[in-house]
Every structure is written in structure tokens, then in C-alpha cells.
Coordinates of C-alpha atoms and ligand atoms in Angstrom, one line a residue:
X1 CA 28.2 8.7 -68.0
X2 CA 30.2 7.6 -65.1
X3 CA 30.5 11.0 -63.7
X4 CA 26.6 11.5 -63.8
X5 CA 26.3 8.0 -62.0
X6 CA 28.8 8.9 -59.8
X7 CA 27.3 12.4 -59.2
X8 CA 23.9 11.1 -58.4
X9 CA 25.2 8.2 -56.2
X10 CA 26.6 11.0 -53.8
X11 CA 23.7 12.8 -53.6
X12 CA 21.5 9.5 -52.6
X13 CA 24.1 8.8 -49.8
X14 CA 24.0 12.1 -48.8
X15 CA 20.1 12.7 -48.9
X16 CA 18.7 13.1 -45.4
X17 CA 14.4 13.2 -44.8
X18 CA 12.2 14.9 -42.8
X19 CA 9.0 13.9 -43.8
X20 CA 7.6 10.7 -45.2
X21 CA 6.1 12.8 -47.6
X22 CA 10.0 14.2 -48.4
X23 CA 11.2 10.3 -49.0
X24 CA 8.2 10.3 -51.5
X25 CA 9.4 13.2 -53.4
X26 CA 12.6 11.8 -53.2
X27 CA 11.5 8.6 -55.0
X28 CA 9.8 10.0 -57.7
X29 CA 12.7 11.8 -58.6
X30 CA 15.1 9.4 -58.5
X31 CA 13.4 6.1 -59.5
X32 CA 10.2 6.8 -61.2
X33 CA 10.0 6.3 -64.9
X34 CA 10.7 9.8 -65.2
X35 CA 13.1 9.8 -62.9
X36 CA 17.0 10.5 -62.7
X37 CA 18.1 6.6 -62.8
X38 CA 15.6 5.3 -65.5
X39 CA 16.7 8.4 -67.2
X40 CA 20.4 6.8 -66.7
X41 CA 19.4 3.4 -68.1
X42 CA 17.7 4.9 -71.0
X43 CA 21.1 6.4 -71.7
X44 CA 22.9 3.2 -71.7
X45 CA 21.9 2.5 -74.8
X46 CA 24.5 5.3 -75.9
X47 CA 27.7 3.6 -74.3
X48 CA 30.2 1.5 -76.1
X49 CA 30.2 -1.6 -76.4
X50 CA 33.7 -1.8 -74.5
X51 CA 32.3 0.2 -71.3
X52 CA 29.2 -1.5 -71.1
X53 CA 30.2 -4.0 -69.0
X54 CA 31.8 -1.7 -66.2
X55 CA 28.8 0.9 -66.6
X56 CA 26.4 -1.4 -66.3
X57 CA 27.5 -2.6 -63.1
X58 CA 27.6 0.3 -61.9
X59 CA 24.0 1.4 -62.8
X60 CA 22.6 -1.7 -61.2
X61 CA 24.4 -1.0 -58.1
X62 CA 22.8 2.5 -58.0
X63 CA 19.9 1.2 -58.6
X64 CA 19.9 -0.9 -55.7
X65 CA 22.0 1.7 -53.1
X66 CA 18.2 4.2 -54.4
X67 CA 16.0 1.4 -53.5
X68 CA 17.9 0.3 -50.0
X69 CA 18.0 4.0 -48.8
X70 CA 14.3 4.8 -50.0
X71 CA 13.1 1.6 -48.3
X72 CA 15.3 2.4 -45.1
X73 CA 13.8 5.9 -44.9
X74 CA 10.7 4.9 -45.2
X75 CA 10.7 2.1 -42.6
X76 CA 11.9 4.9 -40.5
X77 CA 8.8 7.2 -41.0
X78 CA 6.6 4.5 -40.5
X79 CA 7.5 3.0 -37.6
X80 CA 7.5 6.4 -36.1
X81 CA 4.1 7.1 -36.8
X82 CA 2.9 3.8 -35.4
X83 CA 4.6 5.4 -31.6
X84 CA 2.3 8.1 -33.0
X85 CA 4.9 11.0 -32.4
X86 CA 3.4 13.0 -35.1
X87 CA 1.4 16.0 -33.8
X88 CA 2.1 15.0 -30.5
X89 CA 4.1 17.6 -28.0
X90 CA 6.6 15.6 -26.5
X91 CA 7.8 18.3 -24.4
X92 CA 4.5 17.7 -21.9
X93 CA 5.3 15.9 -18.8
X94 CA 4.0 12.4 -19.3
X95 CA 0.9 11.4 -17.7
X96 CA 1.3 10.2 -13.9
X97 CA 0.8 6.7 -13.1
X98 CA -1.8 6.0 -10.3
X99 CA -0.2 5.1 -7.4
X100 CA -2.2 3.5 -4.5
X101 CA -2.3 5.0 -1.3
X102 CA -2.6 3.4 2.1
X103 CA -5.4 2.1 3.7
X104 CA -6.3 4.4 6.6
X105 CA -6.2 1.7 9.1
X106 CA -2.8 0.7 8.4
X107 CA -1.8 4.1 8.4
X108 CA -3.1 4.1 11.8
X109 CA -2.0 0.9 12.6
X110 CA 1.6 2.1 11.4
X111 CA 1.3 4.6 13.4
X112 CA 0.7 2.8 16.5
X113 CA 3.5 0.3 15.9
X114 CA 5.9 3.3 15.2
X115 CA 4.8 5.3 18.5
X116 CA 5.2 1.9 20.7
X117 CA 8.5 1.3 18.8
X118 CA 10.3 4.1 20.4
X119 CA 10.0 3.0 23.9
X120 CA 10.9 -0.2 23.4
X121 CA 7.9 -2.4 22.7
X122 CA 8.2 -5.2 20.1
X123 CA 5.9 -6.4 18.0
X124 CA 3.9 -9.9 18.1
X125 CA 1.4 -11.8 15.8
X126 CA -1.2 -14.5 16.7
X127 CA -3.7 -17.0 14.6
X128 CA -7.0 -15.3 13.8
X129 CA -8.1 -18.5 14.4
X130 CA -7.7 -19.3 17.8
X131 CA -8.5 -22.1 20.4
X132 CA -10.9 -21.3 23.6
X133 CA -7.6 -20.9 26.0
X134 CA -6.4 -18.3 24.2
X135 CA -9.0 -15.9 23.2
X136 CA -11.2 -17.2 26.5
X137 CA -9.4 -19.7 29.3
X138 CA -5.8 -18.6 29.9
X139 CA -7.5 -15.0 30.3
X140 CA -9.5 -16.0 33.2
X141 CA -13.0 -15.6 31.3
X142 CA -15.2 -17.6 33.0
X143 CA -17.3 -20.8 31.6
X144 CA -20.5 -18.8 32.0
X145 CA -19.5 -14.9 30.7
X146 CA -21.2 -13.9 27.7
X147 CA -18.4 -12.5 25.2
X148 CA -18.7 -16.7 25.2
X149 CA -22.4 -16.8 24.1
X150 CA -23.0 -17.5 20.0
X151 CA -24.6 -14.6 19.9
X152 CA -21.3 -12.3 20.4
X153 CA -18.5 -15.2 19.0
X154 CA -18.1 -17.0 15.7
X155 CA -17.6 -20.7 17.0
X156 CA -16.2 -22.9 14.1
X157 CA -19.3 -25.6 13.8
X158 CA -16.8 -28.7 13.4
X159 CA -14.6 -27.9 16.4
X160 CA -16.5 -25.8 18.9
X161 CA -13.6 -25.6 20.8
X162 CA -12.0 -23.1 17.8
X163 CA -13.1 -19.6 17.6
X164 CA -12.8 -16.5 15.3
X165 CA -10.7 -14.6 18.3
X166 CA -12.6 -11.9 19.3
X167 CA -10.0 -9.8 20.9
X168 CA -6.1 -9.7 20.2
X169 CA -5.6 -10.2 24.1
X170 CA -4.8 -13.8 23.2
X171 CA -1.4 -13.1 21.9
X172 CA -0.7 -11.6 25.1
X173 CA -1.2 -15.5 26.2
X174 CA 1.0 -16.8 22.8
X175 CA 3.6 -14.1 24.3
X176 CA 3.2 -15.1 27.9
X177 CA 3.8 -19.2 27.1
X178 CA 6.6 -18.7 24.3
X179 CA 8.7 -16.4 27.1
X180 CA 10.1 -15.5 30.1
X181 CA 9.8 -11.3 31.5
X182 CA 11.0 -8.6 30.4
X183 CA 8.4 -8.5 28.2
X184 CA 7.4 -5.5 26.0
X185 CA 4.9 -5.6 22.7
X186 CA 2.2 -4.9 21.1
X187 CA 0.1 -7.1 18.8
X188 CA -2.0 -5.8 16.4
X189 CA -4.6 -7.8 14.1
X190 CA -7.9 -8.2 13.2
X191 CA -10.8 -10.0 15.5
X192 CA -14.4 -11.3 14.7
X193 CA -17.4 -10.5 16.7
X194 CA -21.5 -11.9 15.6
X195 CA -22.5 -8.4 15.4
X196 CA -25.1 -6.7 12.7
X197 CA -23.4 -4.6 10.8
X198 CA -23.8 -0.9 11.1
X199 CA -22.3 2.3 11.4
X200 CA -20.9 1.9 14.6
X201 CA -20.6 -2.1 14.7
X202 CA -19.0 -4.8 12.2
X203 CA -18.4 -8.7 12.5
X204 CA -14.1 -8.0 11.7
X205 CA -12.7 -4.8 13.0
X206 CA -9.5 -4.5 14.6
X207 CA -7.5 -3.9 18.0
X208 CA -3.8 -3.6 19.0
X209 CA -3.4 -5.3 22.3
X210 CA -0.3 -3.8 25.0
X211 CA 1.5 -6.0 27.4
X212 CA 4.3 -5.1 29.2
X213 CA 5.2 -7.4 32.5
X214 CA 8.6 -7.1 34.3
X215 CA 9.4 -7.0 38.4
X216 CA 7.6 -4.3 39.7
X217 CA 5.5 -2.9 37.2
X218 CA 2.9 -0.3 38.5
X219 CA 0.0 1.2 37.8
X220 CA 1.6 4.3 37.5
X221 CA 3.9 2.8 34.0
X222 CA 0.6 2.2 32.5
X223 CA -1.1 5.8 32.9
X224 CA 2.8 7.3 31.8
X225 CA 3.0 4.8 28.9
X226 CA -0.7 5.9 27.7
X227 CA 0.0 9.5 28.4
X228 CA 2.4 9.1 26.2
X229 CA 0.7 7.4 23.5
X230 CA -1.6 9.7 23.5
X231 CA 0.1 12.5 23.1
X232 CA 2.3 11.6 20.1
X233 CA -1.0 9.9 18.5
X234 CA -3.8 13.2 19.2
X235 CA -1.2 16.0 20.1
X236 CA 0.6 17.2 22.8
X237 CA -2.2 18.9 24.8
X238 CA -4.1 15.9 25.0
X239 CA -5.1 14.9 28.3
X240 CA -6.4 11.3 29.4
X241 CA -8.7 10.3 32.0
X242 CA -9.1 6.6 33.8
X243 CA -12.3 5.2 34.4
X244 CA -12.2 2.6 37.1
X245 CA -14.0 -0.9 35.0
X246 CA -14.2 -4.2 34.4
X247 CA -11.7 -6.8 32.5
X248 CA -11.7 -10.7 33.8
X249 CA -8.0 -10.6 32.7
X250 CA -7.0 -7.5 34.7
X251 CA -7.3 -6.4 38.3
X252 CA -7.3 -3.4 38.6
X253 CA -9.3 -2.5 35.6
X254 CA -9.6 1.1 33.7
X255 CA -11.1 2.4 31.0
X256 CA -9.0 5.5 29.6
X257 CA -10.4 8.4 27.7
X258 CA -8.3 11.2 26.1
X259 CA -9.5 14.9 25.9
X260 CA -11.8 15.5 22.8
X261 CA -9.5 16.2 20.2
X262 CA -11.9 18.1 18.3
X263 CA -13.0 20.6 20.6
X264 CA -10.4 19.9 22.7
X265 CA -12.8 19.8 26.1
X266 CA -15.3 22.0 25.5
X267 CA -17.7 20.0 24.7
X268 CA -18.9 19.3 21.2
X269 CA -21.3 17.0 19.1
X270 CA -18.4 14.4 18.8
X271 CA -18.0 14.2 22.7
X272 CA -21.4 14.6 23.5
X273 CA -21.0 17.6 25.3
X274 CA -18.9 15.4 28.2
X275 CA -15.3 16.7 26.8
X276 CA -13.7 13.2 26.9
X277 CA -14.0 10.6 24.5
X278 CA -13.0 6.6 25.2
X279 CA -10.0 5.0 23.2
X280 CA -9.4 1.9 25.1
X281 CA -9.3 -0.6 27.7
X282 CA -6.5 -0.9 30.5
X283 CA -5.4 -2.4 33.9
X284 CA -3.0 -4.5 35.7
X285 CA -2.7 -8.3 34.6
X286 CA -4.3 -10.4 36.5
X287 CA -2.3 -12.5 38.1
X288 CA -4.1 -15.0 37.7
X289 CA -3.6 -14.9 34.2
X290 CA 0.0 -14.5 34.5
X291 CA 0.3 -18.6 36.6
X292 CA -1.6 -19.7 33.4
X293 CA 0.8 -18.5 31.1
X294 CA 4.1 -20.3 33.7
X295 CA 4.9 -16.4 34.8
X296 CA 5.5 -16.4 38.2
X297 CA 3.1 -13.9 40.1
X298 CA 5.1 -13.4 42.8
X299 CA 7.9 -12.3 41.2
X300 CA 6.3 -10.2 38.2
X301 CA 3.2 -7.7 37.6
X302 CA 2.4 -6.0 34.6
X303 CA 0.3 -3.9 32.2
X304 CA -2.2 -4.8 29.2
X305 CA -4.5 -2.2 26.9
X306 CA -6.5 -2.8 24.4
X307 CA -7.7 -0.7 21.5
X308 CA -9.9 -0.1 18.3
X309 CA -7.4 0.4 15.6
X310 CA -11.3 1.5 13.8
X311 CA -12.0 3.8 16.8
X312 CA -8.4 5.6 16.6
X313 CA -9.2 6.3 13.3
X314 CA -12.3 8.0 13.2
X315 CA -11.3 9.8 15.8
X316 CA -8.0 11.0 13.9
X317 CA -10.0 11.5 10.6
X318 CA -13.2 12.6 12.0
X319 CA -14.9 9.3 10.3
X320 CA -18.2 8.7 11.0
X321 CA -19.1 5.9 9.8
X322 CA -17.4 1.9 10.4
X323 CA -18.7 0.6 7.1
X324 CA -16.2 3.3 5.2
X325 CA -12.8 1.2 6.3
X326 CA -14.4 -2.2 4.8
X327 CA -16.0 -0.7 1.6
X328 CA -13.0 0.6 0.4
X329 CA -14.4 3.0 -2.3
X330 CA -11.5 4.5 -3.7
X331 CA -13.4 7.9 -3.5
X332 CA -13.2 7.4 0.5
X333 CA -9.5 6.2 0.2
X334 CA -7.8 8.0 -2.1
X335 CA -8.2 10.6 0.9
X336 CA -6.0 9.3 2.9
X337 CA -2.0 10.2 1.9
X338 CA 0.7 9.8 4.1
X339 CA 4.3 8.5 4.1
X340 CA 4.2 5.8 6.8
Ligands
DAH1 N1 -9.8 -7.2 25.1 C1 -10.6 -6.1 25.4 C2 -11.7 -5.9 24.4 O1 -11.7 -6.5 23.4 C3 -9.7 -4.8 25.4 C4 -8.8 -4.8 26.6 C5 -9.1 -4.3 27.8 C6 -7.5 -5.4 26.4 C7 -8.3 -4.3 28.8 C8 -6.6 -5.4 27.5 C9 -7.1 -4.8 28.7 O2 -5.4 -5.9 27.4 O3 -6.2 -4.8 29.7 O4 -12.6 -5.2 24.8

């Protein structure tokens, strides 16, 4: 009796599943009421009286090393189904997570900053909510020009002296007050204009503004510093092309167009046949402007440019449409992949 007990104890310890269905087997073979330990305690009638005692043990201890092991392996079967391994090829690569990609204007934006970057601009942040001498004043726009009218500037109704800034040439005027030349940045953001909204206009779009004042800064470090920029942003056979223009806060004042970077100057439905296409605004600071922001004048001239982050954009990614950068479908987005 105690070898059989013995013999059937080893080969519960040594049992080893692969299926639920293989514990189940194994159950009904060892404890159902056919099975190998009733079929023990059945025979336990048959032991003397003076063994009983140490046999007994023994059987009850089987009995409960069967149940612990069945239970165990079981538990094991079961929690792997609820992982739902079972029928599943875990050798395929796991499904991808969606990872968002970035918005084309900061791409752009990015882009910009990183271009600037390498020759030595900074760059500076201002309130989108801004006062009148900021976004109008310090910039030498006078009382009666009508970028002031309602119809062309959100004026906060409470304080009519607080506007949605409608260009980011005011942080050239946060720059210009908080310090002294050399100075050397760019400040892109977002601006608000009263503007229906179509495919070529919107009331928020944005700009990244260019300043660069120092002794002795010519007109000459403007059209090198654009050249540049327009190169690394369009390619290196890009061309540009200043338009003589209008600013209040710049005299002399330009408007630069690059080379159509579509049909590169031949002429094509982007261009409108001219060849050319305009980016931006440009010229020489005022000086004017440069007294209301305690520069001297005398002593220091500089740069300013302005541009459509929007514009750069559709140019870049032949976009034809504003209303595509503010929907933000993903179907339009998901378009756009780059690693800046
Ligand atoms: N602020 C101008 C605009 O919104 C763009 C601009 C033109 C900025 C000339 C400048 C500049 O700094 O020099 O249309």
C-alpha cells in the first residue's frame, strides 16, 4: 500500500500539462470515483489496524498534494485564456500605436526658428494680447491708418486700448524696450485680424517677425540674410526679388519675392504666369521707431521682416487652401511627417 501511495505521489509531482483539456484528463484519473486515489481509500479498508494510522495520513496528504496541483494547473490554463493566447500567433509583430505627427505649421515654424538659429538669431515671445503701443504706437502707425479701423482689428470692448495684435512686429517693440543692441531674433506667434474667413483669408493666422539692429546695419545685411533664408527654406536655386513698398515702421520699405518654386520661373498657374511669388515684408527700421523703444538712432540702424508662417507653407506643400491648417482633419495632417 505505501509503495502504491508513494508511487502515485511521484507521478502527481512529476505531471506536467499542456492543455486544460490534459489537466482534465488528469483529474479524472486520479480523483474521480473511479479514479487512482478513491481506488486507494477503498483499499484502506484492507490495512491493519496497526498501520492505519500512518497510511492514513499519508492518503490524506495525497489527497490534498492531487487537489493543490489540479487546482494550480488549472488556474494556470485559465488565466491564460483570459490574455487570450490560445489560437493567437504571437510571433506577428504587435500592432503599431498611432503616433501623432506634427502640425504643418509648426513644422514650418520649426523650420524657420532652426534656419534663423544658425546665424545667430534668438528667439523672442510676446502677449497675443497686446496694448495699442505695441501692436500700433511705438511702430509709428499713425492715429488715422486703417490696420486701426474695427473693421481690420479685434478691439477688446472693455479696454479699447487692448487689441488682439495683428502683426508680431510688436515684440520687435517688447525686444527693443527690455534691451540694449546687438540685437538678433526672431518672434514667431499667432495674430488676429476681422477678416471673413476663406480660402485665402482667416481672423488667426500666423507670422514670424525679424529684427536685427546693431552699428551699422545695411540694407545690404537684410537682402544677404533673406537670400539666405530662402535658400535653405525653398532650395538653393532660389532667387529673391525686392519690391520697393510701404511699412510705417520701416524706411526704406521692400517687399521680397522668391523665384516660383514650382516652376522655378517659368511661369506657372501658382505664380500667375509672373515667375515670382511674394513671401514677406522687409526694410530698414524706422528710426523713428527705434527713439520709441530708448535705442539711440544715431548710433544704431537695423533690419525687420515679416512673414506668413500660413503663406510659407502652402508654398512648401503646395496647399491651396488657408481653412486646411485650422480644420485639422487628420486626413489632411497625417500628411505631413517629418523629424523637426
Ligand atoms: N507687420 C507686417 C504685416 O503684418 C509685416 C512686416 C513688414 C513686418 C515689414 C516687418 C517689416 O518687420 O519690416 O504685414
Amino acid at each position: 500500500m505505501k509503495d502504491r501511495i508513494d508511487k502515485l505521489l511521484s507521478e502527481i509531482e512529476e505531471f506536467t500539462a499542456s492543455s486544460k483539456e490534459h489537466v482534465e484528463e488528469f483529474r479524472i484519473k486520479i480523483l474521480s470515483k473511479k479514479g487512482k486515489v478513491t481506488e486507494l481509500f477503498d483499499d484502506f479498508k484492507t490495512v491493519p489496524h496497526e498501520l492505519r494510522k500512518e497510511i492514513g495520513q499519508k492518503l490524506n496528504e495525497l489527497k490534498t498534494k492531487a487537489h493543490d496541483k489540479i487546482s494550480h494547473l488549472k488556474e494556470k490554463f485559465e488565466s491564460n485564456d483570459e490574455g487570450k493566447t490560445e489560437g493567437m500567433d504571437l510571433t506577428l509583430p504587435a500592432e503599431t500605436l498611432a503616433v501623432g505627427s506634427r502640425h504643418p505649421l509648426s513644422l514650418v515654424r520649426n523650420q524657420i526658428e532652426e534656419i534663423f538659429s544658425r546665424i545667430g538669431f534668438t528667439v523672442s515671445d510676446g502677449p497675443e494680447i497686446e496694448d495699442d503701443w505695441h501692436n500700433f504706437t511705438a511702430l509709428n502707425t499713425p492715429h488715422d491708418h486703417p490696420a486701426r479701423d474695427m473693421q481690420d482689428t479685434f478691439y477688446i470692448s472693455e479696454n479699447p486700448d487692448m487689441v488682439l495684435r495683428t502683426q508680431t512686429s510688436s515684440v520687435q517693440v517688447h525686444v527693443m524696450e527690455g534691451s540694449q543692441p546687438p540685437i538678433r531674433t526672431i518672434s514667431p506667434g499667432r495674430v488676429y485680424r476681422n477678416e471673413a474667413i476663406s480660402a485665402r483669408a482667416h481672423c488667426q493666422f500666423h507670422q514670424v517677425e525679424g529684427l536685427y539692429i546693431d552699428k551699422k546695419v545695411s540694407f545690404a545685411d537684410l537682402k544677404q540674410t533673406l537670400l539666405y533664408f530662402s535658400k535653405e527654406m525653398f532650395g538653393e536655386e532660389t532667387q529673391i526679388r525686392l519690391r520697393p513698398s510701404f511699412f510705417p515702421f520701416t524706411e526704406i520699405s521692400a517687399e521680397m519675392d522668391i523665384s516660383c518654386p514650382f516652376c522655378k520661373g517659368k511661369g506657372c498657374n501658382i505664380c500667375k504666369g509672373a515667375g515670382w511669388v511674394e513671401i514677406l515684408g522687409c526694410g530698414m527700421v524706422d528710426p523713428a521707431v527705434l527713439d520709441n523703444c530708448k535705442i539711440d538712432s544715431s548710433k544704431f540702424s537695423g533690419f525687420a521682416f515679416g512673414m506668413g508662417i500660413e503663406r510659407i507653407a502652402m508654398l512648401k506643400y503646395q496647399v491651396n487652401d488657408l481653412r486646411l491648417f485650422f480644420e485639422n482633419d487628420v486626413r489632411f495632417l497625417k500628411q505631413f511627417k517629418s523629424v523637426i
